[in-house]
Amino acid sequence: MRLLIVGQLEGHIATAGRIATQRGAKVSHIESISGALNALRNGQGADLVMCDVVLDIAELIESLKSERIIVPVVACGIGTDATAAVRAIRAGAKEYVPLPPDAELIAAVLQAVAEEDTTFIARDPILQPIMQLAERVANSDASVLITGESGTGKEVMARFIHRKSKRATGNFVSVNCAAIPENLLESELFGHEKGAFTGAVARRIGKFEEANGGTLLLDEISEMDQRLQAKLLRVIQERVIDRVGGTQPIKVDIRLIATSNRELEVEVQEKRFREDLYFRLNVVNVVMPALRDRPADIVPLAEYFADKYSVANGLPKRAISASALGLLQVHHWRGNIRELENTMHRAVLLARNNQIEPEAIMLSGQGLTPEKSLPANIAVQVAAGRTLAGNGPGSLVGRTVADVERDLIIDTLQHCLGNRTHAANILGISIRTLRNKLKQYGESGMPVPPASGEERAAS
Ligand SMILES: Nc1ncnc2c1ncn2[C@@H]1O[C@H](COP(=O)(O)OP(=O)(O)OP(=O)(O)O)[C@@H](O)[C@H]1O
Ligand SMILES: [Mg+2]
């Protein structure tokens, strides 16, 4: 993780930096906001910015937003100046950290904000050949295409390959091709020169240059438009990029990993994805299995997430009861590991006793009301027989398609804790279509779950 500290902080920087370094972060320091903005534009990427409250944090956050530089900002200051802390949070800072720094607090912030978790649970035998393949290719510079349903751990696998590669000390940079509007993706990837288009207030280094010497993950590559696909092909062939509005090609040395949860071969057949690009990216294909095909991982993953969210919420760790585990093992897991993660996050918050019981386990298709009084075996049958929004089988008859679609969309979105990208993946629609639908529902007065924190930061 790369941490950028901004400000003077009266000598506390060294301590904060040392603590962060001990926790595995790469720390750099810049005194002014304009200096920090320049560094970020110039490809000195950061996963987290810690900024002194005496500086104009509002200006920093506004500039980052208008230039679409996506990085969380945490405010810090000497002592506990409540008004300064409130001002910083209002301006959009994620947290306020009082100084002198407390090692535990810095560690917690690093973990919560950057969420760089290197845990990789792979106990089911189906993962064995997959892990072997990943380890074998990691050390080469071959492009890797990781495919699999939504939430199966494609990004986790990409990070694993990076960590195992000779580029591990270089940057791991990821770009979600589905989440960035088409007209901005090119400059996000390749950067731009000052004045290249309206809003290009300064030169900006793109993700390809930021990943130089490291690994670039092109997430959801199937969503890239054809024009950009052609440019990407040239980059892969010639290992040079052109900044938007630039005049000279720039050499880059990167390892490319791409992911897709659509079948890229079908996209190629339907002429939506260039065949030549497909072959360039797909030197090695790592296929992540669906969670339902790796049953031996359900329990260790559930226990891992239960512990993780207990710690994150300051709650005591609780065991998961046998009947609750039974529910988890028979569920269909359409949203795969992410769905299990969200389910366990909710379970930790809902659990009342010293164990996580079935009533704290809310599964998709079950609406959002837990089955309070049902014994586990009945709850399992109910979960299996449920259709949309908590109604019994056959209950769709008599309802309009639009009506059912709306319930499905809202239910899925709630399930993904408001995360539009994940909900769109599970629903199998584009994020644009999802946004349009939600706008429509909002305008007709329906409550729509708010966007998740990470997406608010990105928008
Ligand atoms: N083997 C694993 N061990 C522990 N946690 C995992 C594992 N695989 C995935 N996760 C967790 O599950 C969640 C989903 O993983 P990830 O984002 O890698 O999936 P994805 O396939 O990229 O999803 P999407 O298609 O929606 O982008 C993440 O929070 C990740 O940390
Ligand atoms: Mg992903």
Tab-separated table of C-alpha atoms and ligand atoms in Angstrom:
chain	number	residue	atom	x	y	z
A	1	MET	CA	0.000	0.000	0.000
A	2	ARG	CA	1.239	3.472	-0.888
A	3	LEU	CA	0.674	6.185	1.695
A	4	LEU	CA	1.207	9.853	0.870
A	5	ILE	CA	1.545	12.160	3.900
A	6	VAL	CA	0.823	15.844	3.201
A	7	GLY	CA	1.787	18.677	5.553
A	8	GLN	CA	4.320	19.395	8.275
A	9	LEU	CA	2.620	17.914	11.319
A	10	GLU	CA	5.272	19.236	13.705
A	11	GLY	CA	7.604	16.279	13.597
A	12	HIS	CA	4.936	13.624	13.967
A	13	ILE	CA	5.316	12.572	10.348
A	14	ALA	CA	8.393	10.537	11.034
A	15	THR	CA	6.553	8.531	13.703
A	16	ALA	CA	3.396	8.073	11.626
A	17	GLY	CA	5.520	7.121	8.617
A	18	ARG	CA	7.531	4.619	10.631
A	19	ILE	CA	4.400	2.944	11.983
A	20	ALA	CA	2.913	2.760	8.484
A	21	THR	CA	6.165	1.369	7.056
A	22	GLN	CA	6.234	-1.302	9.748
A	23	ARG	CA	2.757	-2.283	8.620
A	24	GLY	CA	4.006	-2.754	5.082
A	25	ALA	CA	3.096	0.612	3.528
A	26	LYS	CA	5.359	2.544	1.161
A	27	VAL	CA	5.390	6.045	2.578
A	28	SER	CA	6.167	9.341	0.851
A	29	HIS	CA	5.881	12.882	2.152
A	30	ILE	CA	5.049	16.224	0.519
A	31	GLU	CA	4.590	19.508	2.390
A	32	SER	CA	1.929	21.305	0.351
A	33	ILE	CA	-1.409	20.501	-1.248
A	34	SER	CA	-0.306	21.791	-4.645
A	35	GLY	CA	2.796	19.611	-4.391
A	36	ALA	CA	0.666	16.597	-3.517
A	37	LEU	CA	-1.715	17.253	-6.424
A	38	ASN	CA	1.205	17.532	-8.812
A	39	ALA	CA	2.699	14.293	-7.566
A	40	LEU	CA	-0.607	12.486	-8.022
A	41	ARG	CA	-1.089	13.907	-11.513
A	42	ASN	CA	2.424	12.864	-12.396
A	43	GLY	CA	1.885	9.239	-11.718
A	44	GLN	CA	3.082	9.031	-8.135
A	45	GLY	CA	0.102	6.945	-7.237
A	46	ALA	CA	-1.175	6.632	-3.677
A	47	ASP	CA	-3.714	4.314	-2.119
A	48	LEU	CA	-4.246	6.669	0.796
A	49	VAL	CA	-3.494	10.322	1.472
A	50	MET	CA	-3.041	11.527	5.065
A	51	CYS	CA	-3.333	15.309	5.207
A	52	ASP	CA	-2.674	17.791	8.014
A	53	VAL	CA	-5.919	19.572	9.039
A	54	VAL	CA	-4.192	22.946	9.043
A	55	LEU	CA	-4.035	22.672	5.234
A	56	ASP	CA	-7.054	23.275	3.012
A	57	ILE	CA	-8.396	19.728	2.876
A	58	ALA	CA	-11.587	20.887	1.144
A	59	GLU	CA	-9.527	22.262	-1.727
A	60	LEU	CA	-7.516	19.043	-1.972
A	61	ILE	CA	-10.631	16.880	-2.068
A	62	GLU	CA	-12.388	19.163	-4.577
A	63	SER	CA	-9.397	19.118	-6.912
A	64	LEU	CA	-9.061	15.348	-6.684
A	65	LYS	CA	-12.723	15.001	-7.474
A	66	SER	CA	-12.804	17.380	-10.415
A	67	GLU	CA	-9.711	15.773	-11.910
A	68	ARG	CA	-11.070	12.296	-11.190
A	69	ILE	CA	-8.051	11.220	-9.178
A	70	ILE	CA	-9.535	8.529	-6.998
A	71	VAL	CA	-7.836	8.199	-3.626
A	72	PRO	CA	-9.257	8.313	-0.107
A	73	VAL	CA	-8.110	11.177	2.131
A	74	VAL	CA	-7.703	10.901	5.892
A	75	ALA	CA	-7.242	14.054	7.964
A	76	CYS	CA	-4.822	14.218	10.864
A	77	GLY	CA	-3.905	16.915	13.320
A	78	ILE	CA	-2.236	17.661	16.586
A	79	GLY	CA	-4.429	16.719	19.520
A	80	THR	CA	-8.160	16.402	19.248
A	81	ASP	CA	-9.312	19.689	17.767
A	82	ALA	CA	-13.004	18.863	17.351
A	83	THR	CA	-13.903	21.721	15.011
A	84	ALA	CA	-10.979	21.016	12.690
A	85	ALA	CA	-11.922	17.335	12.679
A	86	VAL	CA	-15.548	18.113	11.840
A	87	ARG	CA	-14.499	20.525	9.094
A	88	ALA	CA	-12.267	17.879	7.523
A	89	ILE	CA	-14.939	15.192	7.624
A	90	ARG	CA	-17.491	17.621	6.127
A	91	ALA	CA	-15.038	18.336	3.345
A	92	GLY	CA	-15.005	14.633	2.538
A	93	ALA	CA	-12.146	13.185	4.595
A	94	LYS	CA	-12.816	9.558	5.507
A	95	GLU	CA	-11.412	9.717	9.031
A	96	TYR	CA	-9.725	12.007	11.488
A	97	VAL	CA	-6.585	10.719	13.164
A	98	PRO	CA	-5.303	12.676	16.185
A	99	LEU	CA	-1.541	13.093	16.584
A	100	PRO	CA	0.823	12.069	18.113
A	101	PRO	CA	0.023	8.901	16.245
A	102	ASP	CA	-1.174	5.800	17.973
A	103	ALA	CA	0.230	2.678	16.322
A	104	GLU	CA	-3.037	0.745	16.594
A	105	LEU	CA	-5.055	3.588	15.137
A	106	ILE	CA	-2.733	4.073	12.184
A	107	ALA	CA	-2.800	0.345	11.517
A	108	ALA	CA	-6.606	0.312	11.704
A	109	VAL	CA	-6.897	3.255	9.317
A	110	LEU	CA	-4.486	1.713	6.850
A	111	GLN	CA	-6.431	-1.485	6.914
A	112	ALA	CA	-9.926	-0.017	6.849
A	113	VAL	CA	-9.287	2.507	4.110
A	114	ALA	CA	-7.030	0.531	1.845
A	115	GLU	CA	-8.434	-2.887	2.660
A	116	GLU	CA	-5.325	-4.544	1.366
A	117	ASP	CA	-6.055	-7.958	2.565
A	118	THR	CA	-3.768	-10.708	1.397
A	119	THR	CA	-5.846	-13.542	2.802
A	120	PHE	CA	-6.523	-16.108	0.127
A	121	ILE	CA	-8.659	-19.002	1.247
A	122	ALA	CA	-8.366	-21.924	-1.148
A	123	ARG	CA	-9.049	-25.135	0.719
A	124	ASP	CA	-11.340	-26.855	-1.765
A	125	PRO	CA	-9.445	-29.362	-3.980
A	126	ILE	CA	-10.908	-27.717	-7.096
A	127	LEU	CA	-8.584	-24.758	-6.434
A	128	GLN	CA	-5.397	-26.822	-6.384
A	129	PRO	CA	-4.636	-26.919	-10.129
A	130	ILE	CA	-5.766	-23.291	-10.413
A	131	MET	CA	-3.339	-22.117	-7.726
A	132	GLN	CA	-0.556	-24.152	-9.313
A	133	LEU	CA	-1.229	-22.562	-12.692
A	134	ALA	CA	-1.279	-19.088	-11.140
A	135	GLU	CA	2.025	-19.638	-9.333
A	136	ARG	CA	3.631	-21.038	-12.474
A	137	VAL	CA	2.675	-18.104	-14.705
A	138	ALA	CA	3.222	-15.436	-12.038
A	139	ASN	CA	6.924	-15.174	-12.707
A	140	SER	CA	6.644	-14.690	-16.445
A	141	ASP	CA	5.456	-11.478	-18.031
A	142	ALA	CA	2.665	-13.242	-19.904
A	143	SER	CA	-0.702	-11.511	-20.000
A	144	VAL	CA	-3.308	-13.299	-17.933
A	145	LEU	CA	-7.037	-13.329	-18.444
A	146	ILE	CA	-8.990	-14.143	-15.302
A	147	THR	CA	-12.580	-15.129	-15.886
A	148	GLY	CA	-15.375	-16.249	-13.633
A	149	GLU	CA	-18.763	-15.197	-12.363
A	150	SER	CA	-19.197	-12.006	-10.403
A	151	GLY	CA	-17.669	-12.100	-6.926
A	152	THR	CA	-15.586	-15.258	-7.428
A	153	GLY	CA	-12.318	-13.574	-6.430
A	154	LYS	CA	-10.903	-12.443	-9.777
A	155	GLU	CA	-9.304	-9.339	-8.319
A	156	VAL	CA	-7.978	-11.289	-5.347
A	157	MET	CA	-6.381	-13.702	-7.838
A	158	ALA	CA	-4.864	-10.820	-9.836
A	159	ARG	CA	-3.246	-9.456	-6.654
A	160	PHE	CA	-1.995	-12.931	-5.792
A	161	ILE	CA	-0.281	-13.224	-9.199
A	162	HIS	CA	1.301	-9.790	-8.717
A	163	ARG	CA	2.584	-10.687	-5.234
A	164	LYS	CA	4.122	-13.898	-6.545
A	165	SER	CA	5.765	-12.205	-9.527
A	166	LYS	CA	9.160	-10.562	-9.859
A	167	ARG	CA	7.254	-7.273	-10.090
A	168	ALA	CA	5.948	-7.626	-6.535
A	169	THR	CA	7.839	-4.562	-5.310
A	170	GLY	CA	6.399	-2.508	-8.191
A	171	ASN	CA	2.912	-1.007	-8.207
A	172	PHE	CA	-0.284	-2.951	-8.603
A	173	VAL	CA	-2.718	-0.594	-10.317
A	174	SER	CA	-6.273	-1.492	-11.155
A	175	VAL	CA	-8.748	0.219	-13.470
A	176	ASN	CA	-12.383	-0.738	-13.591
A	177	CYS	CA	-13.327	-0.305	-17.245
A	178	ALA	CA	-17.040	-0.594	-16.412
A	179	ALA	CA	-17.125	2.105	-13.750
A	180	ILE	CA	-15.451	4.903	-15.702
A	181	PRO	CA	-17.499	6.740	-18.345
A	182	GLU	CA	-16.440	5.826	-21.892
A	183	ASN	CA	-15.219	9.304	-22.784
A	184	LEU	CA	-12.903	9.478	-19.740
A	185	LEU	CA	-11.455	5.979	-19.846
A	186	GLU	CA	-8.831	6.798	-22.452
A	187	SER	CA	-7.318	9.596	-20.370
A	188	GLU	CA	-7.603	7.486	-17.227
A	189	LEU	CA	-5.543	4.756	-18.904
A	190	PHE	CA	-3.098	6.757	-20.968
A	191	GLY	CA	-3.102	10.152	-19.243
A	192	HIS	CA	-3.445	13.534	-20.938
A	193	GLU	CA	-1.560	16.736	-21.596
A	194	LYS	CA	-2.747	20.043	-20.178
A	195	GLY	CA	-5.540	21.486	-22.347
A	196	ALA	CA	-6.148	18.231	-24.260
A	197	PHE	CA	-9.882	18.619	-23.571
A	198	THR	CA	-12.178	20.777	-21.460
A	199	GLY	CA	-11.358	20.083	-17.848
A	200	ALA	CA	-7.781	18.954	-18.507
A	201	VAL	CA	-6.362	21.627	-16.194
A	202	ALA	CA	-2.947	20.064	-15.852
A	203	ARG	CA	-0.926	17.230	-17.294
A	204	ARG	CA	-2.053	13.941	-15.830
A	205	ILE	CA	-0.216	10.649	-15.901
A	206	GLY	CA	-2.420	7.676	-16.740
A	207	LYS	CA	-2.652	4.262	-15.107
A	208	PHE	CA	-0.313	2.654	-17.625
A	209	GLU	CA	2.503	4.961	-16.590
A	210	GLU	CA	1.583	4.650	-12.917
A	211	ALA	CA	1.904	0.875	-13.233
A	212	ASN	CA	5.275	1.115	-14.954
A	213	GLY	CA	7.538	-1.629	-13.593
A	214	GLY	CA	4.538	-3.320	-11.986
A	215	THR	CA	1.194	-4.873	-12.888
A	216	LEU	CA	-1.861	-3.258	-14.451
A	217	LEU	CA	-5.237	-4.871	-13.881
A	218	LEU	CA	-7.855	-4.035	-16.491
A	219	ASP	CA	-10.988	-5.012	-14.662
A	220	GLU	CA	-14.122	-5.844	-16.652
A	221	ILE	CA	-12.308	-5.489	-19.951
A	222	SER	CA	-15.390	-6.583	-21.912
A	223	GLU	CA	-16.910	-3.168	-21.179
A	224	MET	CA	-14.205	-1.312	-23.124
A	225	ASP	CA	-15.437	0.268	-26.359
A	226	GLN	CA	-14.064	-0.799	-29.740
A	227	ARG	CA	-12.075	2.346	-30.384
A	228	LEU	CA	-10.163	1.960	-27.143
A	229	GLN	CA	-9.740	-1.757	-27.754
A	230	ALA	CA	-7.777	-0.832	-30.904
A	231	LYS	CA	-5.545	1.524	-28.919
A	232	LEU	CA	-4.975	-1.079	-26.227
A	233	LEU	CA	-3.920	-3.596	-28.863
A	234	ARG	CA	-1.260	-1.194	-30.085
A	235	VAL	CA	0.024	-0.688	-26.536
A	236	ILE	CA	0.341	-4.417	-26.017
A	237	GLN	CA	2.102	-4.922	-29.338
A	238	GLU	CA	4.453	-1.971	-29.162
A	239	ARG	CA	4.729	-1.377	-25.415
A	240	VAL	CA	4.262	2.364	-25.890
A	241	ILE	CA	1.348	4.628	-25.014
A	242	ASP	CA	0.146	8.008	-26.274
A	243	ARG	CA	-1.181	10.492	-23.745
A	244	VAL	CA	-4.393	12.205	-24.911
A	245	GLY	CA	-3.233	15.404	-26.642
A	246	GLY	CA	0.376	14.203	-26.462
A	247	THR	CA	2.812	14.250	-29.326
A	248	GLN	CA	5.319	11.583	-28.331
A	249	PRO	CA	4.839	7.923	-27.593
A	250	ILE	CA	5.992	6.870	-24.119
A	251	LYS	CA	7.565	3.507	-23.341
A	252	VAL	CA	5.949	1.408	-20.635
A	253	ASP	CA	7.026	-1.825	-18.963
A	254	ILE	CA	4.018	-3.519	-17.449
A	255	ARG	CA	2.424	-6.883	-16.905
A	256	LEU	CA	-1.204	-6.911	-17.963
A	257	ILE	CA	-3.938	-8.831	-16.226
A	258	ALA	CA	-7.507	-8.530	-17.465
A	259	THR	CA	-10.716	-9.801	-15.947
A	260	SER	CA	-14.141	-10.391	-17.344
A	261	ASN	CA	-17.301	-11.894	-15.976
A	262	ARG	CA	-18.795	-12.080	-19.430
A	263	GLU	CA	-17.736	-14.898	-21.733
A	264	LEU	CA	-15.185	-13.081	-23.848
A	265	GLU	CA	-15.347	-15.764	-26.549
A	266	VAL	CA	-19.019	-14.991	-27.009
A	267	GLU	CA	-18.225	-11.262	-27.104
A	268	VAL	CA	-15.694	-12.039	-29.858
A	269	GLN	CA	-18.196	-14.121	-31.826
A	270	GLU	CA	-20.759	-11.344	-31.562
A	271	LYS	CA	-18.116	-8.888	-32.785
A	272	ARG	CA	-18.240	-6.774	-29.644
A	273	PHE	CA	-14.700	-7.644	-28.644
A	274	ARG	CA	-11.711	-7.686	-31.008
A	275	GLU	CA	-10.440	-11.159	-31.661
A	276	ASP	CA	-6.784	-10.069	-31.981
A	277	LEU	CA	-6.973	-8.315	-28.605
A	278	TYR	CA	-8.613	-11.357	-27.055
A	279	PHE	CA	-5.696	-13.564	-28.131
A	280	ARG	CA	-3.146	-11.042	-26.882
A	281	LEU	CA	-4.744	-10.874	-23.445
A	282	ASN	CA	-5.559	-14.526	-23.168
A	283	VAL	CA	-2.034	-15.958	-23.155
A	284	VAL	CA	-3.013	-17.749	-19.969
A	285	ASN	CA	-6.599	-18.099	-18.774
A	286	VAL	CA	-7.270	-18.543	-15.067
A	287	VAL	CA	-10.866	-19.563	-14.470
A	288	MET	CA	-12.225	-18.839	-10.996
A	289	PRO	CA	-14.877	-21.407	-10.047
A	290	ALA	CA	-18.248	-20.404	-8.637
A	291	LEU	CA	-18.543	-20.707	-4.867
A	292	ARG	CA	-21.179	-23.446	-5.206
A	293	ASP	CA	-18.521	-25.536	-7.004
A	294	ARG	CA	-16.039	-25.194	-4.134
A	295	PRO	CA	-18.160	-26.293	-1.157
A	296	ALA	CA	-15.174	-26.984	1.101
A	297	ASP	CA	-14.398	-23.259	1.112
A	298	ILE	CA	-17.794	-22.074	2.362
A	299	VAL	CA	-17.145	-22.691	6.057
A	300	PRO	CA	-13.576	-21.293	6.216
A	301	LEU	CA	-14.651	-18.233	4.218
A	302	ALA	CA	-17.711	-17.671	6.428
A	303	GLU	CA	-15.575	-17.925	9.574
A	304	TYR	CA	-12.951	-15.629	8.115
A	305	PHE	CA	-15.539	-12.953	7.201
A	306	ALA	CA	-17.323	-13.286	10.559
A	307	ASP	CA	-14.036	-12.601	12.370
A	308	LYS	CA	-13.058	-9.812	10.003
A	309	TYR	CA	-16.332	-7.894	10.430
A	310	SER	CA	-16.460	-8.479	14.182
A	311	VAL	CA	-13.052	-6.841	14.514
A	312	ALA	CA	-13.952	-4.047	12.096
A	313	ASN	CA	-17.106	-3.241	14.080
A	314	GLY	CA	-15.538	-3.588	17.507
A	315	LEU	CA	-17.746	-6.578	18.333
A	316	PRO	CA	-16.744	-9.783	20.096
A	317	LYS	CA	-15.828	-12.688	17.834
A	318	ARG	CA	-18.561	-15.286	17.677
A	319	ALA	CA	-18.645	-18.848	16.450
A	320	ILE	CA	-21.172	-19.759	13.761
A	321	SER	CA	-23.699	-22.343	14.969
A	322	ALA	CA	-24.017	-25.661	13.153
A	323	SER	CA	-27.524	-24.823	11.913
A	324	ALA	CA	-26.376	-21.454	10.571
A	325	LEU	CA	-23.497	-23.193	8.770
A	326	GLY	CA	-26.056	-25.629	7.367
A	327	LEU	CA	-27.963	-22.718	5.807
A	328	LEU	CA	-24.794	-21.346	4.249
A	329	GLN	CA	-23.829	-24.709	2.800
A	330	VAL	CA	-27.052	-25.270	0.875
A	331	HIS	CA	-27.476	-21.754	-0.514
A	332	HIS	CA	-26.960	-21.224	-4.262
A	333	TRP	CA	-24.561	-18.209	-3.930
A	334	ARG	CA	-25.389	-16.410	-7.140
A	335	GLY	CA	-23.180	-13.525	-5.969
A	336	ASN	CA	-20.425	-15.963	-4.938
A	337	ILE	CA	-17.799	-14.961	-2.340
A	338	ARG	CA	-18.937	-11.354	-2.281
A	339	GLU	CA	-22.486	-12.450	-1.468
A	340	LEU	CA	-21.144	-14.667	1.333
A	341	GLU	CA	-19.053	-11.753	2.585
A	342	ASN	CA	-22.062	-9.404	2.668
A	343	THR	CA	-24.172	-12.089	4.324
A	344	MET	CA	-21.585	-12.566	7.080
A	345	HIS	CA	-21.160	-8.811	7.507
A	346	ARG	CA	-24.911	-8.512	8.139
A	347	ALA	CA	-24.886	-11.641	10.343
A	348	VAL	CA	-22.222	-10.115	12.586
A	349	LEU	CA	-24.325	-6.979	13.004
A	350	LEU	CA	-27.550	-8.896	13.607
A	351	ALA	CA	-26.297	-11.643	15.904
A	352	ARG	CA	-27.535	-11.230	19.437
A	353	ASN	CA	-26.274	-14.271	21.289
A	354	ASN	CA	-22.791	-15.580	21.779
A	355	GLN	CA	-23.116	-17.543	18.542
A	356	ILE	CA	-24.209	-16.583	15.046
A	357	GLU	CA	-27.556	-18.353	14.677
A	358	PRO	CA	-29.729	-18.914	11.560
A	359	GLU	CA	-31.881	-15.847	12.291
A	360	ALA	CA	-28.879	-13.617	11.672
A	361	ILE	CA	-28.267	-15.200	8.265
A	362	MET	CA	-30.240	-13.374	5.594
A	363	LEU	CA	-29.862	-14.853	2.155
A	364	SER	CA	-30.806	-13.392	-1.220
A	365	GLY	CA	-34.348	-14.030	-2.314
A	366	GLN	CA	-35.330	-13.900	1.313
A	367	GLY	CA	-36.189	-10.217	1.323
A	368	LEU	CA	-34.373	-8.415	4.062
A	369	THR	CA	-36.343	-9.684	7.010
A	370	PRO	CA	-34.715	-12.526	8.891
A	371	GLU	CA	-36.802	-15.612	9.553
A	372	LYS	CA	-37.102	-14.932	13.245
A	373	SER	CA	-39.005	-17.892	14.539
A	374	LEU	CA	-38.272	-20.610	12.011
A	375	PRO	CA	-36.201	-23.599	13.005
A	376	ALA	CA	-33.167	-24.076	10.785
A	377	ASN	CA	-34.455	-26.974	8.706
A	378	ILE	CA	-37.602	-25.068	7.750
A	379	ALA	CA	-35.620	-21.921	7.082
A	380	VAL	CA	-33.498	-23.943	4.633
A	381	GLN	CA	-36.582	-25.096	2.752
A	382	VAL	CA	-37.972	-21.596	2.706
A	383	ALA	CA	-34.700	-20.214	1.402
A	384	ALA	CA	-34.589	-22.862	-1.332
A	385	GLY	CA	-38.206	-22.399	-2.401
A	386	ARG	CA	-38.238	-18.623	-2.356
A	387	THR	CA	-38.576	-16.506	-5.424
A	388	LEU	CA	-38.374	-12.757	-5.671
A	389	ALA	CA	-38.716	-10.450	-2.736
A	390	GLY	CA	-39.794	-13.018	-0.254
A	391	ASN	CA	-42.898	-14.328	-2.030
A	392	GLY	CA	-43.692	-17.997	-2.408
A	393	PRO	CA	-43.336	-19.918	-5.667
A	394	GLY	CA	-45.854	-18.980	-8.333
A	395	SER	CA	-46.438	-15.570	-6.810
A	396	LEU	CA	-44.998	-13.805	-9.850
A	397	VAL	CA	-48.137	-14.527	-11.857
A	398	GLY	CA	-50.327	-11.462	-11.959
A	399	ARG	CA	-47.466	-9.014	-11.613
A	400	THR	CA	-46.070	-6.900	-14.444
A	401	VAL	CA	-42.577	-7.413	-15.795
A	402	ALA	CA	-41.663	-3.846	-14.821
A	403	ASP	CA	-42.845	-4.457	-11.291
A	404	VAL	CA	-40.880	-7.687	-10.875
A	405	GLU	CA	-37.827	-6.129	-12.491
A	406	ARG	CA	-37.931	-3.254	-10.029
A	407	ASP	CA	-38.115	-5.607	-7.048
A	408	LEU	CA	-35.255	-7.686	-8.419
A	409	ILE	CA	-33.090	-4.616	-8.958
A	410	ILE	CA	-33.768	-3.065	-5.553
A	411	ASP	CA	-33.395	-6.407	-3.762
A	412	THR	CA	-30.067	-7.100	-5.462
A	413	LEU	CA	-28.829	-3.601	-4.752
A	414	GLN	CA	-29.702	-3.896	-1.078
A	415	HIS	CA	-27.961	-7.205	-1.052
A	416	CYS	CA	-24.799	-5.576	-2.409
A	417	LEU	CA	-24.987	-2.904	0.319
A	418	GLY	CA	-25.689	-0.257	-2.355
A	419	ASN	CA	-22.713	-1.104	-4.572
A	420	ARG	CA	-23.910	-0.369	-8.149
A	421	THR	CA	-21.047	-2.124	-9.905
A	422	HIS	CA	-21.546	-5.375	-8.055
A	423	ALA	CA	-25.334	-5.248	-8.359
A	424	ALA	CA	-25.083	-4.682	-12.129
A	425	ASN	CA	-22.733	-7.659	-12.403
A	426	ILE	CA	-25.072	-9.949	-10.531
A	427	LEU	CA	-28.064	-8.711	-12.506
A	428	GLY	CA	-26.191	-9.175	-15.783
A	429	ILE	CA	-26.919	-5.640	-16.986
A	430	SER	CA	-24.580	-2.750	-17.663
A	431	ILE	CA	-23.943	-0.276	-14.909
A	432	ARG	CA	-25.374	2.430	-17.160
A	433	THR	CA	-28.666	0.577	-17.508
A	434	LEU	CA	-28.755	0.094	-13.746
A	435	ARG	CA	-28.127	3.790	-13.091
A	436	ASN	CA	-30.889	4.769	-15.548
A	437	LYS	CA	-33.370	2.450	-13.881
A	438	LEU	CA	-32.495	3.751	-10.412
A	439	LYS	CA	-32.850	7.324	-11.592
A	440	GLN	CA	-36.287	6.442	-12.931
A	441	TYR	CA	-37.311	4.793	-9.624
A	442	GLY	CA	-35.960	7.730	-7.639
A	443	GLU	CA	-37.912	10.182	-9.776
A	444	SER	CA	-41.107	8.239	-9.226
A	445	GLY	CA	-40.583	8.636	-5.475
A	446	MET	CA	-39.256	5.172	-4.617
A	447	PRO	CA	-36.537	4.940	-1.985
A	448	VAL	CA	-33.331	3.718	-3.650
A	449	PRO	CA	-30.432	2.363	-1.532
A	450	PRO	CA	-27.620	4.941	-1.424
A	451	ALA	CA	-24.387	4.205	-3.289
A	452	SER	CA	-21.713	2.407	-1.297
A	453	GLY	CA	-18.874	4.514	0.135
A	454	GLU	CA	-16.254	3.390	-2.381
A	455	GLU	CA	-18.535	4.289	-5.287
A	456	ARG	CA	-19.375	7.698	-3.856
A	457	ALA	CA	-15.649	8.335	-3.701
A	458	ALA	CA	-15.266	7.297	-7.328
A	459	SER	CA	-18.168	9.335	-8.720
B	1	LIG	N1	-10.049	-16.798	-1.669
B	1	LIG	C1	-10.511	-15.744	-0.965
B	1	LIG	N2	-10.227	-15.624	0.341
B	1	LIG	C2	-10.707	-14.596	1.053
B	1	LIG	N3	-11.480	-13.621	0.544
B	1	LIG	C3	-11.787	-13.674	-0.753
B	1	LIG	C4	-11.318	-14.735	-1.577
B	1	LIG	N4	-11.780	-14.533	-2.833
B	1	LIG	C5	-12.505	-13.412	-2.792
B	1	LIG	N5	-12.516	-12.876	-1.557
B	1	LIG	C6	-13.250	-11.659	-1.153
B	1	LIG	O1	-14.481	-11.676	-1.858
B	1	LIG	C7	-14.792	-10.406	-2.411
B	1	LIG	C8	-14.938	-10.514	-3.914
B	1	LIG	O2	-13.679	-10.795	-4.493
B	1	LIG	P1	-13.188	-10.053	-5.825
B	1	LIG	O3	-13.471	-8.604	-5.757
B	1	LIG	O4	-11.797	-10.469	-6.086
B	1	LIG	O5	-14.174	-10.743	-6.861
B	1	LIG	P2	-14.399	-10.440	-8.426
B	1	LIG	O6	-14.473	-11.748	-9.092
B	1	LIG	O7	-13.351	-9.479	-8.886
B	1	LIG	O8	-15.819	-9.759	-8.386
B	1	LIG	P3	-16.531	-8.848	-9.539
B	1	LIG	O9	-16.781	-9.743	-10.704
B	1	LIG	O10	-17.789	-8.409	-8.898
B	1	LIG	O11	-15.593	-7.725	-9.833
B	1	LIG	C9	-13.671	-9.477	-1.980
B	1	LIG	O12	-14.059	-8.743	-0.856
B	1	LIG	C10	-12.531	-10.411	-1.642
B	1	LIG	O13	-11.702	-9.865	-0.651
B	2	MG	MG	-13.589	-7.536	-9.659
